[in-house]
Amino acid sequence: MPFGQIGPALAMWRGSRGLTQIQLATACGIGRAQLSRYEAGKEMPKLPSLEKILVELDVAPEHFFRSLVQLIEIENTPLLPGRPVRLEARKIAAAFDQVLAGLGELRQVIERCVEQRPGSET
């Protein structure tokens, strides 16, 4: 999956929502400079940060990644200047499905841990 394209896609979604980097970063509890590095593709956001950003942008993760695939597939143009994009939609879809499966498994583990805590109602 073209993980380096996630940042520019975040910038596109932020712009479509009419938010500045400062507004989005503040709402997510991250620094503006950090958000700038994510959007520039210089750093990859960790899953909790990406989830916070998508929540603030009011974009479901599934919609975000599927729109990223469609955007690249339809336009087939670089999201970063000077970087060619060579992607295969099937590979991206398979990687996305793996990410979703991993998130589902992680959610189940967390739910089991919460249920097993002393004093929790089962």
C-alpha positions as YAML, in Angstrom:
chain: A
units: angstrom
residues:
- id: 1
  name: MET
  ca: [0.00, 0.00, 0.00]
- id: 2
  name: PRO
  ca: [1.30, 3.48, -0.78]
- id: 3
  name: PHE
  ca: [1.55, 4.57, 2.84]
- id: 4
  name: GLY
  ca: [3.45, 7.69, 1.75]
- id: 5
  name: GLN
  ca: [0.28, 8.90, 0.03]
- id: 6
  name: ILE
  ca: [-1.76, 8.91, 3.25]
- id: 7
  name: GLY
  ca: [-0.38, 12.30, 4.35]
- id: 8
  name: PRO
  ca: [-1.29, 14.17, 1.19]
- id: 9
  name: ALA
  ca: [-4.72, 12.54, 1.30]
- id: 10
  name: LEU
  ca: [-5.15, 13.79, 4.88]
- id: 11
  name: ALA
  ca: [-4.26, 17.29, 3.69]
- id: 12
  name: MET
  ca: [-6.85, 17.00, 0.94]
- id: 13
  name: TRP
  ca: [-9.56, 15.90, 3.40]
- id: 14
  name: ARG
  ca: [-8.58, 18.65, 5.86]
- id: 15
  name: GLY
  ca: [-8.85, 21.24, 3.10]
- id: 16
  name: SER
  ca: [-12.20, 19.88, 2.00]
- id: 17
  name: ARG
  ca: [-13.45, 20.38, 5.55]
- id: 18
  name: GLY
  ca: [-12.20, 23.99, 5.60]
- id: 19
  name: LEU
  ca: [-9.82, 23.39, 8.50]
- id: 20
  name: THR
  ca: [-6.36, 24.85, 9.00]
- id: 21
  name: GLN
  ca: [-3.51, 22.67, 10.21]
- id: 22
  name: ILE
  ca: [-3.65, 24.46, 13.56]
- id: 23
  name: GLN
  ca: [-7.38, 23.79, 13.96]
- id: 24
  name: LEU
  ca: [-7.09, 20.10, 13.12]
- id: 25
  name: ALA
  ca: [-3.92, 19.56, 15.17]
- id: 26
  name: THR
  ca: [-5.46, 21.25, 18.21]
- id: 27
  name: ALA
  ca: [-8.65, 19.20, 17.93]
- id: 28
  name: CYS
  ca: [-6.57, 16.01, 17.71]
- id: 29
  name: GLY
  ca: [-4.18, 16.90, 20.52]
- id: 30
  name: ILE
  ca: [-1.09, 16.85, 18.32]
- id: 31
  name: GLY
  ca: [1.29, 19.61, 17.34]
- id: 32
  name: ARG
  ca: [0.82, 21.56, 14.12]
- id: 33
  name: ALA
  ca: [4.38, 20.72, 13.06]
- id: 34
  name: GLN
  ca: [3.67, 17.02, 13.55]
- id: 35
  name: LEU
  ca: [0.52, 17.25, 11.44]
- id: 36
  name: SER
  ca: [2.53, 19.09, 8.79]
- id: 37
  name: ARG
  ca: [5.06, 16.23, 8.70]
- id: 38
  name: TYR
  ca: [2.22, 13.72, 8.31]
- id: 39
  name: GLU
  ca: [0.62, 15.69, 5.49]
- id: 40
  name: ALA
  ca: [3.93, 16.15, 3.70]
- id: 41
  name: GLY
  ca: [4.51, 12.39, 3.81]
- id: 42
  name: LYS
  ca: [7.68, 12.84, 5.87]
- id: 43
  name: GLU
  ca: [6.30, 10.76, 8.74]
- id: 44
  name: MET
  ca: [3.60, 8.14, 8.97]
- id: 45
  name: PRO
  ca: [1.00, 8.72, 11.68]
- id: 46
  name: LYS
  ca: [0.65, 5.94, 14.21]
- id: 47
  name: LEU
  ca: [-2.73, 4.26, 14.28]
- id: 48
  name: PRO
  ca: [-4.08, 6.19, 17.34]
- id: 49
  name: SER
  ca: [-3.11, 9.51, 15.73]
- id: 50
  name: LEU
  ca: [-4.61, 8.53, 12.39]
- id: 51
  name: GLU
  ca: [-7.83, 7.50, 14.13]
- id: 52
  name: LYS
  ca: [-8.03, 10.85, 15.97]
- id: 53
  name: ILE
  ca: [-7.46, 12.75, 12.74]
- id: 54
  name: LEU
  ca: [-10.10, 10.79, 10.85]
- id: 55
  name: VAL
  ca: [-12.59, 11.27, 13.70]
- id: 56
  name: GLU
  ca: [-12.02, 15.03, 13.62]
- id: 57
  name: LEU
  ca: [-12.36, 15.03, 9.83]
- id: 58
  name: ASP
  ca: [-15.56, 13.01, 10.22]
- id: 59
  name: VAL
  ca: [-14.29, 10.36, 7.80]
- id: 60
  name: ALA
  ca: [-14.68, 6.64, 8.47]
- id: 61
  name: PRO
  ca: [-11.36, 4.79, 8.03]
- id: 62
  name: GLU
  ca: [-12.94, 2.53, 5.43]
- id: 63
  name: HIS
  ca: [-14.12, 5.53, 3.43]
- id: 64
  name: PHE
  ca: [-10.76, 7.28, 3.76]
- id: 65
  name: PHE
  ca: [-8.74, 4.34, 2.43]
- id: 66
  name: ARG
  ca: [-11.19, 3.41, -0.28]
- id: 67
  name: SER
  ca: [-11.33, 7.02, -1.48]
- id: 68
  name: LEU
  ca: [-7.52, 7.11, -1.47]
- id: 69
  name: VAL
  ca: [-7.45, 4.05, -3.72]
- id: 70
  name: GLN
  ca: [-10.09, 5.49, -6.02]
- id: 71
  name: LEU
  ca: [-8.36, 8.85, -6.21]
- id: 72
  name: ILE
  ca: [-5.05, 7.32, -7.20]
- id: 73
  name: GLU
  ca: [-6.66, 4.84, -9.55]
- id: 74
  name: ILE
  ca: [-8.80, 7.43, -11.35]
- id: 75
  name: GLU
  ca: [-6.30, 10.24, -11.61]
- id: 76
  name: ASN
  ca: [-3.14, 8.10, -11.68]
- id: 77
  name: THR
  ca: [-1.17, 11.22, -10.85]
- id: 78
  name: PRO
  ca: [1.33, 11.78, -8.06]
- id: 79
  name: LEU
  ca: [-0.01, 13.24, -4.83]
- id: 80
  name: LEU
  ca: [3.53, 14.38, -4.07]
- id: 81
  name: PRO
  ca: [5.28, 16.46, -6.73]
- id: 82
  name: GLY
  ca: [8.03, 14.57, -8.51]
- id: 83
  name: ARG
  ca: [6.99, 11.15, -7.19]
- id: 84
  name: PRO
  ca: [5.40, 8.85, -9.72]
- id: 85
  name: VAL
  ca: [2.58, 6.67, -8.50]
- id: 86
  name: ARG
  ca: [2.64, 3.08, -9.70]
- id: 87
  name: LEU
  ca: [-0.08, 1.15, -7.96]
- id: 88
  name: GLU
  ca: [-2.15, -1.91, -8.53]
- id: 89
  name: ALA
  ca: [-5.69, -1.59, -7.21]
- id: 90
  name: ARG
  ca: [-5.90, -5.29, -6.28]
- id: 91
  name: LYS
  ca: [-2.78, -5.09, -4.10]
- id: 92
  name: ILE
  ca: [-4.06, -1.96, -2.40]
- id: 93
  name: ALA
  ca: [-7.47, -3.52, -1.76]
- id: 94
  name: ALA
  ca: [-5.83, -6.66, -0.33]
- id: 95
  name: ALA
  ca: [-3.60, -4.58, 1.95]
- id: 96
  name: PHE
  ca: [-6.59, -2.54, 3.08]
- id: 97
  name: ASP
  ca: [-8.51, -5.72, 3.89]
- id: 98
  name: GLN
  ca: [-5.53, -6.89, 5.98]
- id: 99
  name: VAL
  ca: [-5.51, -3.58, 7.86]
- id: 100
  name: LEU
  ca: [-9.23, -3.88, 8.58]
- id: 101
  name: ALA
  ca: [-8.84, -7.49, 9.75]
- id: 102
  name: GLY
  ca: [-5.98, -6.45, 12.03]
- id: 103
  name: LEU
  ca: [-8.05, -3.62, 13.49]
- id: 104
  name: GLY
  ca: [-10.91, -6.03, 14.13]
- id: 105
  name: GLU
  ca: [-8.60, -8.45, 15.92]
- id: 106
  name: LEU
  ca: [-7.09, -5.63, 17.98]
- id: 107
  name: ARG
  ca: [-10.55, -4.42, 18.98]
- id: 108
  name: GLN
  ca: [-11.49, -7.95, 20.12]
- id: 109
  name: VAL
  ca: [-8.33, -8.26, 22.23]
- id: 110
  name: ILE
  ca: [-9.00, -4.91, 23.88]
- id: 111
  name: GLU
  ca: [-12.62, -5.84, 24.58]
- id: 112
  name: ARG
  ca: [-11.54, -9.14, 26.17]
- id: 113
  name: CYS
  ca: [-8.98, -7.31, 28.35]
- id: 114
  name: VAL
  ca: [-11.63, -4.83, 29.50]
- id: 115
  name: GLU
  ca: [-14.06, -7.64, 30.28]
- id: 116
  name: GLN
  ca: [-11.45, -9.51, 32.32]
- id: 117
  name: ARG
  ca: [-10.51, -6.56, 34.51]
- id: 118
  name: PRO
  ca: [-11.28, -7.04, 38.20]
- id: 119
  name: GLY
  ca: [-14.53, -5.31, 39.08]
- id: 120
  name: SER
  ca: [-15.81, -5.20, 35.53]
- id: 121
  name: GLU
  ca: [-19.28, -6.50, 34.87]
- id: 122
  name: THR
  ca: [-19.48, -9.49, 32.52]
...
